[in-house]
Coordinates of N, CA and C and ligand atoms in Angstrom, one line a residue:
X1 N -25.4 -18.2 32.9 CA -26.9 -18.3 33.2 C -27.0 -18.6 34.7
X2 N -28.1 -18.1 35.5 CA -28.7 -18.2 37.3 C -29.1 -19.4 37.3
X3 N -28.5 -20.7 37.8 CA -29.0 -21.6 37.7 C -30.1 -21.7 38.6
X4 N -30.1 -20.7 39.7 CA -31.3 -21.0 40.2 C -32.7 -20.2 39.8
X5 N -32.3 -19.3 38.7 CA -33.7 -18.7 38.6 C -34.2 -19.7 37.0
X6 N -32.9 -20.3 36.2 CA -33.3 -21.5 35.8 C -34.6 -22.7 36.5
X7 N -34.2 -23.2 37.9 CA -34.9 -23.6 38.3 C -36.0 -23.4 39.0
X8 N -36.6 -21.8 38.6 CA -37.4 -21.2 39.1 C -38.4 -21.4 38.1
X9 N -37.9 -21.1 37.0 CA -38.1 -21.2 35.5 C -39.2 -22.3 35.1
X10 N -38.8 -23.6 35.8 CA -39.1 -25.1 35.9 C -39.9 -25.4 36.5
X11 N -40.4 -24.6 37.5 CA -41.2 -25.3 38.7 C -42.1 -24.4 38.2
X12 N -41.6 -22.9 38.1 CA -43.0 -22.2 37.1 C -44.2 -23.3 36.1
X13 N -42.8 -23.7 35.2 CA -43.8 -24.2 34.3 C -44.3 -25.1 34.3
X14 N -44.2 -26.1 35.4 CA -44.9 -26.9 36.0 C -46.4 -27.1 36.7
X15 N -46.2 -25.8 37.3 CA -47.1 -25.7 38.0 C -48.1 -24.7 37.0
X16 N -47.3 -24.1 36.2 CA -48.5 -23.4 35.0 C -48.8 -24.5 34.3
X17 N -48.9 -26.0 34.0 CA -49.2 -27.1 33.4 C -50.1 -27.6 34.1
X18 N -50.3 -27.6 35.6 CA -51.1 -28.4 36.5 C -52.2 -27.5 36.2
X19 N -51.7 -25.9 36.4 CA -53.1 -24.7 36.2 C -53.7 -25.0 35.2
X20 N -53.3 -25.5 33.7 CA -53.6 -25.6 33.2 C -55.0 -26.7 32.7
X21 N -54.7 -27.5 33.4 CA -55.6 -28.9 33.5 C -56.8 -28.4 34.4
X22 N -56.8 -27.8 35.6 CA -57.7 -27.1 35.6 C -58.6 -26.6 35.0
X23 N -57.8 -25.3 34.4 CA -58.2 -24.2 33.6 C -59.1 -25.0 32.4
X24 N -58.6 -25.8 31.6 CA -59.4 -26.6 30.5 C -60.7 -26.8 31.1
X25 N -60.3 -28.2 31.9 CA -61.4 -28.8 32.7 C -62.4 -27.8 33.3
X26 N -62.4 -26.5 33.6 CA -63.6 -25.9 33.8 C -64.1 -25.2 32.4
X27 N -62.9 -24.6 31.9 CA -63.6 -24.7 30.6 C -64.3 -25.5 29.9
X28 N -64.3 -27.0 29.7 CA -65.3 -27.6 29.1 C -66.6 -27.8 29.8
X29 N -66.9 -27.3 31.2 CA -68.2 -26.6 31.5 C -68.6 -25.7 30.7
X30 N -68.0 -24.8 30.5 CA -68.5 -23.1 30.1 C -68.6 -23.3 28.6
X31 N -68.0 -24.1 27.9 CA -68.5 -24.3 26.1 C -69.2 -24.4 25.6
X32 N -70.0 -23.8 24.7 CA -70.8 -24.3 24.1 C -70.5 -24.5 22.1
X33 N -69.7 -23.8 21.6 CA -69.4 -24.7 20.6 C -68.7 -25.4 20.1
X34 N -69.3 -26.9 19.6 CA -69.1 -27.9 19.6 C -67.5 -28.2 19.0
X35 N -67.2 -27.5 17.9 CA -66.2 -27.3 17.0 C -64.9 -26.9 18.3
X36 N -65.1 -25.6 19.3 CA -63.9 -25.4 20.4 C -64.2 -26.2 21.6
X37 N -65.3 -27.0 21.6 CA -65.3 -28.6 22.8 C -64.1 -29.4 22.4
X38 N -64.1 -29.8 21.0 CA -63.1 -30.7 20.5 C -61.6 -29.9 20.6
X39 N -61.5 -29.1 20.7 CA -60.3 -28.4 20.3 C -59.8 -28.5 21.8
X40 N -60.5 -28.3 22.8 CA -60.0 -27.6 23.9 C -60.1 -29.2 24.7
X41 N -60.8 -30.0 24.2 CA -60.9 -31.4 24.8 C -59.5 -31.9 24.2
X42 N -59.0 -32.1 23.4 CA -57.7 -32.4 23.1 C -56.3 -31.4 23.7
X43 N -56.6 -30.0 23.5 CA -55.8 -29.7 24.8 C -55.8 -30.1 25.9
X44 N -56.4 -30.0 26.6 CA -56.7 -30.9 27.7 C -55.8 -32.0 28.4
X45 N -56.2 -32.8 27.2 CA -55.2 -34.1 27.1 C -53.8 -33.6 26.8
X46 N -53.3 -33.0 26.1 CA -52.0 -32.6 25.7 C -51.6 -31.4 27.1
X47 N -51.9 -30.9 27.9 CA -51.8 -30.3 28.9 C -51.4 -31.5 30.3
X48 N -52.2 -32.3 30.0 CA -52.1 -33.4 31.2 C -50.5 -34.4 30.5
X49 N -50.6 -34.3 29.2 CA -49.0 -34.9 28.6 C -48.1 -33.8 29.7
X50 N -48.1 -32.7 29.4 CA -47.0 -32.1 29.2 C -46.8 -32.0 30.8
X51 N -47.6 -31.8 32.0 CA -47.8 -32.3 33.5 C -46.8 -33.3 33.6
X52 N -46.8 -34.6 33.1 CA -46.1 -35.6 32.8 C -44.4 -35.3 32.8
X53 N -44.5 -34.4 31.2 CA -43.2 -34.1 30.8 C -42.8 -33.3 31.8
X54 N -42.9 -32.1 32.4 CA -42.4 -31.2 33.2 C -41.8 -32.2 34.9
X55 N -43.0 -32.8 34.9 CA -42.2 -33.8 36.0 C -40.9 -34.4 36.2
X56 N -41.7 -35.6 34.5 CA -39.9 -35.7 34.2 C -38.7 -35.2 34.2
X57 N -39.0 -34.4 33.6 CA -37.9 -33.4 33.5 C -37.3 -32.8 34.7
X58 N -38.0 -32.5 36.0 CA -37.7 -32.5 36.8 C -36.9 -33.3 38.1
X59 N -37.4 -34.7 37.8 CA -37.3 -35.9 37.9 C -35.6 -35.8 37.6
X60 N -35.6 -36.2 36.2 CA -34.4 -35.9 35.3 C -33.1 -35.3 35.9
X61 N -33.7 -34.2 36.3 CA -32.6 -33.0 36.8 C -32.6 -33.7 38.5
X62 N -33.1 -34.3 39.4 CA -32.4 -33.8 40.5 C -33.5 -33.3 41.4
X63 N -34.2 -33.0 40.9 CA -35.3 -31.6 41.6 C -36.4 -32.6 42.1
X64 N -36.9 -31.8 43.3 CA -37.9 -31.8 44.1 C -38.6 -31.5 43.3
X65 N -40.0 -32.2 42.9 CA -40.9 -31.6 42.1 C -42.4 -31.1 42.8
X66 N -41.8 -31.1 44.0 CA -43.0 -30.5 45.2 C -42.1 -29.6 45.8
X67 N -41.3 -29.6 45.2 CA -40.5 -27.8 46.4 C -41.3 -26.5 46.0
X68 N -41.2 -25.7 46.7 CA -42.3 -24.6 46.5 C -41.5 -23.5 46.6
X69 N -41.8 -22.8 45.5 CA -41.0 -21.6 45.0 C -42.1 -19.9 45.2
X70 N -41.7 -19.0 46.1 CA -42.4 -18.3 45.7 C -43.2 -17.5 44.7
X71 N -42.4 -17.9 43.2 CA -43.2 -17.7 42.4 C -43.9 -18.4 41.7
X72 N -44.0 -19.6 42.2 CA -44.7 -20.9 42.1 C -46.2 -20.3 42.4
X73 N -46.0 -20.5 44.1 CA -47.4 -20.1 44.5 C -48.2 -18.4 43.7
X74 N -47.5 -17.7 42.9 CA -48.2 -16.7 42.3 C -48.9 -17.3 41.1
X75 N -47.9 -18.2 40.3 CA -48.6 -19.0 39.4 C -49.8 -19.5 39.7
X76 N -49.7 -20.3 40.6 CA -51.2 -21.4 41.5 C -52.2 -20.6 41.9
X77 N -51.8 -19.3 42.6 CA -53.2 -18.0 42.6 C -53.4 -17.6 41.3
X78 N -52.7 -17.6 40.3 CA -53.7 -17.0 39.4 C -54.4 -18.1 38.6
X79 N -53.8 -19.0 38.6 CA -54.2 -20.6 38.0 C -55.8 -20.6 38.8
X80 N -56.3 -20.5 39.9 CA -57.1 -20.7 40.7 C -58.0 -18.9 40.5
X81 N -57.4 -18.4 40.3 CA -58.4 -17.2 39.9 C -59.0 -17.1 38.8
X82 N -58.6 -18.2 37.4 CA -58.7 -18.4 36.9 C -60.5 -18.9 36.6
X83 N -60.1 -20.6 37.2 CA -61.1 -21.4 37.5 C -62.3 -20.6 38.2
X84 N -61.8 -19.8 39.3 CA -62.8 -19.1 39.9 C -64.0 -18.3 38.8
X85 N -63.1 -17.2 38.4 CA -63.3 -16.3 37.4 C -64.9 -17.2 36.3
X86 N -64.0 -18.5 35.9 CA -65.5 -19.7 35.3 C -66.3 -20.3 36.1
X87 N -66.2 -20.3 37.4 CA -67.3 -20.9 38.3 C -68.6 -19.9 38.3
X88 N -67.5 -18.5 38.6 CA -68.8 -17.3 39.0 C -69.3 -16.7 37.7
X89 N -68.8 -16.8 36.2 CA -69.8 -16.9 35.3 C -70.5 -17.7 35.1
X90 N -70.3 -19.0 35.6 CA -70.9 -20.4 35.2 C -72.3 -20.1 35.9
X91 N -71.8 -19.5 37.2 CA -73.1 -19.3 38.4 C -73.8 -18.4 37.7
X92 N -73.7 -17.8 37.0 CA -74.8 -16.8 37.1 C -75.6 -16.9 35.3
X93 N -75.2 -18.5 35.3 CA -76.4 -18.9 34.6 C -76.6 -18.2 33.1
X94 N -75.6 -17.3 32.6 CA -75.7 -17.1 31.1 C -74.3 -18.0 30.2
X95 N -74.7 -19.2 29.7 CA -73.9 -20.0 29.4 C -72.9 -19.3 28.1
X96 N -73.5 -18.7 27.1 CA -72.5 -17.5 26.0 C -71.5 -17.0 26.6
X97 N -72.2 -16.3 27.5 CA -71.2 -15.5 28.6 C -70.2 -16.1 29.0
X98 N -70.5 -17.5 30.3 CA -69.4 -18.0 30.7 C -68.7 -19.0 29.4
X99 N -69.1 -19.1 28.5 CA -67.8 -19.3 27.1 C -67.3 -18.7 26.6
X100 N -67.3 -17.1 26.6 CA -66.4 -16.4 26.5 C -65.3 -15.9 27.8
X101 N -65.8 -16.0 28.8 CA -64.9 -15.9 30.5 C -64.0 -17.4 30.1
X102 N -64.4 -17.8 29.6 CA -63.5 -19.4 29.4 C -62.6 -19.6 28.3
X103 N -62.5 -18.5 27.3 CA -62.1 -18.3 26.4 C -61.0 -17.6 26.5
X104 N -60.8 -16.4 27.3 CA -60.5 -15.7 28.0 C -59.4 -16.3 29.2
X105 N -60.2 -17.0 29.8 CA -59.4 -17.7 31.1 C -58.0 -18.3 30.5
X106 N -58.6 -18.9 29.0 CA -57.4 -20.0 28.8 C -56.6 -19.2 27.8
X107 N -56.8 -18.3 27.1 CA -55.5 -17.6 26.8 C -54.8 -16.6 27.8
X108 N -55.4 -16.2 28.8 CA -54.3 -15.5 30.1 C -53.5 -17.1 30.4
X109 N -53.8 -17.9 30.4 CA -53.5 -19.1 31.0 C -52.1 -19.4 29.9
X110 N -52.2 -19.8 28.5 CA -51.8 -19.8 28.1 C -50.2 -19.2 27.1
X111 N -50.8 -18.2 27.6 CA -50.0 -16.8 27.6 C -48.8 -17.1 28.2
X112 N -49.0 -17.7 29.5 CA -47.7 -18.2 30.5 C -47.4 -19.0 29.9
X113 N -47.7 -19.9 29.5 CA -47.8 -21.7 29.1 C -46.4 -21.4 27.8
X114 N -47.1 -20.6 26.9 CA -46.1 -20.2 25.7 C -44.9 -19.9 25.9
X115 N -45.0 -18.7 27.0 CA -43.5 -18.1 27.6 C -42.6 -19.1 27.8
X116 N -43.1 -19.6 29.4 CA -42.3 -20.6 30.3 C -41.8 -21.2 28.4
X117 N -42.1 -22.1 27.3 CA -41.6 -23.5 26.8 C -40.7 -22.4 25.6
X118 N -41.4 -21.1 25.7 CA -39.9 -20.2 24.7 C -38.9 -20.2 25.5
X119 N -38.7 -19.4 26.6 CA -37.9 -19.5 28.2 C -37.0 -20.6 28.0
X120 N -38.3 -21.5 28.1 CA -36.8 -22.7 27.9 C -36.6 -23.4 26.8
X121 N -36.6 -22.7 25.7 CA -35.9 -23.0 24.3 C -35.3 -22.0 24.7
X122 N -35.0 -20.6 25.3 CA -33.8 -19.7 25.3 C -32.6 -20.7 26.0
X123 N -33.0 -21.2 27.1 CA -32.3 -21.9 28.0 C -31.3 -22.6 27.3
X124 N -32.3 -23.8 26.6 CA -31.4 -24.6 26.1 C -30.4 -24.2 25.0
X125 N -30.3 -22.6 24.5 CA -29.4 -22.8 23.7 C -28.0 -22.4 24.0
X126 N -28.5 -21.9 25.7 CA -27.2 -21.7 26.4 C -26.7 -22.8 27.3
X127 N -27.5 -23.9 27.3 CA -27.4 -24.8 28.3 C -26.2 -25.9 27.9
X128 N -25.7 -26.8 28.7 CA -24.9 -27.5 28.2 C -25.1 -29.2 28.9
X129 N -24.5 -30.2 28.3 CA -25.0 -31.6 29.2 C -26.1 -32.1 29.2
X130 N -26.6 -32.8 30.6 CA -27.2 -33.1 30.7 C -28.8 -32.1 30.5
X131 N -28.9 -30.9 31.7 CA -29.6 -30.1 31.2 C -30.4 -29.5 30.1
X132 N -29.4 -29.4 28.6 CA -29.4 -28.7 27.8 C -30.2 -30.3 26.5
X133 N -30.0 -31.2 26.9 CA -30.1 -32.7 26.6 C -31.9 -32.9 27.3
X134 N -31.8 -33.1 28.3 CA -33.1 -33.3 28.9 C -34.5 -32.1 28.5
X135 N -33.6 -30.8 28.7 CA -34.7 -29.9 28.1 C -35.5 -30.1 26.8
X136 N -34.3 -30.2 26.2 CA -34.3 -30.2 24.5 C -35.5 -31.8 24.0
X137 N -34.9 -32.6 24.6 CA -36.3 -33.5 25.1 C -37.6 -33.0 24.7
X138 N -38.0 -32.8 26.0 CA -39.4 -31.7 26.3 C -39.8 -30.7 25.6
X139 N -38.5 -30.0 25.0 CA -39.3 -28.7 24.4 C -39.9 -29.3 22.9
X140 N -38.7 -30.2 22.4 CA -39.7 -30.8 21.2 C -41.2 -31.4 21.0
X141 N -40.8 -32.3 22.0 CA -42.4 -33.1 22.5 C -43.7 -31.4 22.6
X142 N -43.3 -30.4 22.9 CA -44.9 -29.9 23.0 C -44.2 -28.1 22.8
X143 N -43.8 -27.7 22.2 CA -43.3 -26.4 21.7 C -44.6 -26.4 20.6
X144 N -44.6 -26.9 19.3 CA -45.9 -26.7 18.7 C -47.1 -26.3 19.4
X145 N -46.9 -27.7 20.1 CA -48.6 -27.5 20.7 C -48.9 -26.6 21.7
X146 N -48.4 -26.0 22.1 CA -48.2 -24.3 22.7 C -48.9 -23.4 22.1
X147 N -47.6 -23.1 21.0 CA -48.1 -22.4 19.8 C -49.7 -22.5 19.1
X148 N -50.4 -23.7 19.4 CA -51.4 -24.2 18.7 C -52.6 -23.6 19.8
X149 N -52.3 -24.1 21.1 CA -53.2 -23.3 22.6 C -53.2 -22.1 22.2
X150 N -52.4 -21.1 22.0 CA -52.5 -19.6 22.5 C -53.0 -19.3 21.3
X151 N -52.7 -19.3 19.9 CA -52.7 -18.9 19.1 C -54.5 -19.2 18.5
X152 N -54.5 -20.6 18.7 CA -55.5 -20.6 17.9 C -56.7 -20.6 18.9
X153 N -56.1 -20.5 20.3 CA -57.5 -19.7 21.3 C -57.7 -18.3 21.2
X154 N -56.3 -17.8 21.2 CA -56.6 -16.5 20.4 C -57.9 -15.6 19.6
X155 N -57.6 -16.2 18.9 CA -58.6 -16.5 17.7 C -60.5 -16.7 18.1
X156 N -60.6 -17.9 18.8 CA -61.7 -18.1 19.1 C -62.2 -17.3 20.3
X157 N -61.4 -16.7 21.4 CA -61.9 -15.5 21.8 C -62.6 -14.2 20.9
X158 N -61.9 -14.0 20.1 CA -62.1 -12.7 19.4 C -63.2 -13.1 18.7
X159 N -63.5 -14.0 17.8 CA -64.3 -14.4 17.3 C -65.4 -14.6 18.0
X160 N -65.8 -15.3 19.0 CA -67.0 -15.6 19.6 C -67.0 -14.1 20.2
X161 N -66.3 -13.1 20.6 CA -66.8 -11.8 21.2 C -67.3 -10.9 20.0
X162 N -66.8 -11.3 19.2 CA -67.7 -10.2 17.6 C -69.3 -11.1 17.1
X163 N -68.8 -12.0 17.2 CA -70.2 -12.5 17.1 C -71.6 -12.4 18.4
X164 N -70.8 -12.2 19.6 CA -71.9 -11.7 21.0 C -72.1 -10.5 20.6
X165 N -71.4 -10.1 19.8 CA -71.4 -8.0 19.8 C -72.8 -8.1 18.5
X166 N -72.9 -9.1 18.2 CA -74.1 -9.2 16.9 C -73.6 -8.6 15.4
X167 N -72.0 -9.2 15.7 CA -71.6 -8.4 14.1 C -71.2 -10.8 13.6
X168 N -70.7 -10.1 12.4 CA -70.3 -11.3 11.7 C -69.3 -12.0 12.0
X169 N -68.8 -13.0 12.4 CA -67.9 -13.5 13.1 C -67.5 -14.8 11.9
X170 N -66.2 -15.3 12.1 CA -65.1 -16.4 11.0 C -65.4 -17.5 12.5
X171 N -65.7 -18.0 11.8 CA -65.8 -19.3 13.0 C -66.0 -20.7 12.3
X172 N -65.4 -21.3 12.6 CA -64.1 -21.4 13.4 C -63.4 -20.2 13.2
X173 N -62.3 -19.7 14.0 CA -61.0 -18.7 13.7 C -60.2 -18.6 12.1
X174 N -59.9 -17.7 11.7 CA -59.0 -18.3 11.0 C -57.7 -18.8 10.9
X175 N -57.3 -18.3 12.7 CA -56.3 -19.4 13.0 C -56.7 -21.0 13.2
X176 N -57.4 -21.1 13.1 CA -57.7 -22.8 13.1 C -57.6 -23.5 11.8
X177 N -58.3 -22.5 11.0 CA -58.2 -22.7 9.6 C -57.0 -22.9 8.9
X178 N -56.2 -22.0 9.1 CA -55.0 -21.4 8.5 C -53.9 -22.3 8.9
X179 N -54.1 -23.5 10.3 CA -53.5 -23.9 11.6 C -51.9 -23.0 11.8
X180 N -52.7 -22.2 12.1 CA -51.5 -21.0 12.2 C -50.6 -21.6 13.7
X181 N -49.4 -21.5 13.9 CA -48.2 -22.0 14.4 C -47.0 -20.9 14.9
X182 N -47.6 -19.4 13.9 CA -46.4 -18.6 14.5 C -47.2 -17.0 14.7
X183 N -46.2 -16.5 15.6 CA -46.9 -15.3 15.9 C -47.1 -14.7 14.6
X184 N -46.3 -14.6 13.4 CA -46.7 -13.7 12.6 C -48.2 -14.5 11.6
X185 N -48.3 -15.5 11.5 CA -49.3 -16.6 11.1 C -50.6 -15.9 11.6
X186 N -49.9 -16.2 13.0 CA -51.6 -15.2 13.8 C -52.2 -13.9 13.3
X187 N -50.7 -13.0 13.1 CA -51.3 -11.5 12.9 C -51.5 -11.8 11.3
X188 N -51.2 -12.6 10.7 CA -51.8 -12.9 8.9 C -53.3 -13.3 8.6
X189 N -53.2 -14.5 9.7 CA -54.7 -14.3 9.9 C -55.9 -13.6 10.2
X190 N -55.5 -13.1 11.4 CA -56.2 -12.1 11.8 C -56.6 -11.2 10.5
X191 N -55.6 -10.2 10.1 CA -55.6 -9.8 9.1 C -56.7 -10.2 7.5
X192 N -56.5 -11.4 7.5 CA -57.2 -11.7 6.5 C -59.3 -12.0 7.1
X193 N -59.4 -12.2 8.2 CA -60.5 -12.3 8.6 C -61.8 -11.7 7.7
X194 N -61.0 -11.1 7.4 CA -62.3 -9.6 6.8 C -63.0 -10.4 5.4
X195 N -61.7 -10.8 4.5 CA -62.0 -11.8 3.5 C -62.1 -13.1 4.2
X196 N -62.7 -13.4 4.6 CA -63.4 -15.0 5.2 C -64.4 -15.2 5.7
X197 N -65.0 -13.3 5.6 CA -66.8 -13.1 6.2 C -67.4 -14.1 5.4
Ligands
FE2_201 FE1 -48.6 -26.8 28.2
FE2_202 FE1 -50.6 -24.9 26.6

């Protein structure tokens, strides 16, 4: 293994964790149903956990957890194009609208979020020591709740966009329902949507 694009790996996902707190936080401007307030207000909090854990972990290892990695700062621009992206729907005053730009924002957001904590469940199964020890840590504490962000925002995108389209929408998702956990969960649900009109 590159131990340094390992620790490329780390600062990424760090700094996609900080994006992430953000990204929530302007999302809970742009919400409006009450059912994905609660959902995304508890990520939120579990995002600001995992800020925490990524530090440590860094901490842990050795590492500068302010060293700046060039692909750090591509993370932080799109983390920030992100928020942008909900400010300038927010501005323009159709609140539906900027709930779905927010819906949106946090599964591109998430999208990373997922990778980076697979990434390093690949890591750890090559890793060894302390490393392999410390990660293994971390990925248990919030590997679910990954799975739980993408998946079941997933969901609530598609949904609130069939229902703006004025067709019949499963809402909550039926990943929420289902509390679907794995990619194939997702495409089962999905799938079943039709029976849950
Ligand atoms: Fe996270
Ligand atoms: Fe996440």
């Amino acid at each position: 293994m590159k131990d340094e694009q390992v620790r490329e790996l780390l600062y990424q996902a760090l700094e996609t964790e900080l994006g992430g707190v953000e990204v929530y936080t302007n999302a809970l401007q742009c919400v409006e149903n009450e059912e994905l307030q609660e959902e995304w207000e508890k990520y939120l909090e579990q995002t600001q956990n995992h800020v925490q854990i990524m530090q440590d972990v860094l901490i842990k290892l050795g590492l500068d957890q302010n060293e700046e990695t060039p692909g750090r700062e591509v993370v932080r621009n799109i983390g920030e194009a992100l928020v942008s992206s909900m400010q300038l729907a927010l501005s323009e005053g159709d609140r539906g609208a900027a709930q779905l730009v927010a819906a949106e924002a946090v599964v591109l957001a998430e999208t990373k979020d997922h990778q980076n904590w697979h990434l390093i469940g690949e890591v750890i199964k090559k890793a060894k020591g302390e490393l392999a020890k410390t990660l293994k840590e971390a990925h248990d504490q919030v590997e679910d709740e990954e799975d739980e962000h993408l998946y079941h925002t997933k969901g609530w995108a598609r949904e609130l966009w069939i229902e703006s389209l004025g067709m019949k929408a499963v809402l909550p998702p039926p990943e929420e329902v289902k509390e679907v956990e794995t990619a194939i969960g997702a495409a089962r649900a999905e799938q079943s949507r039709s029976q849950m009109l």
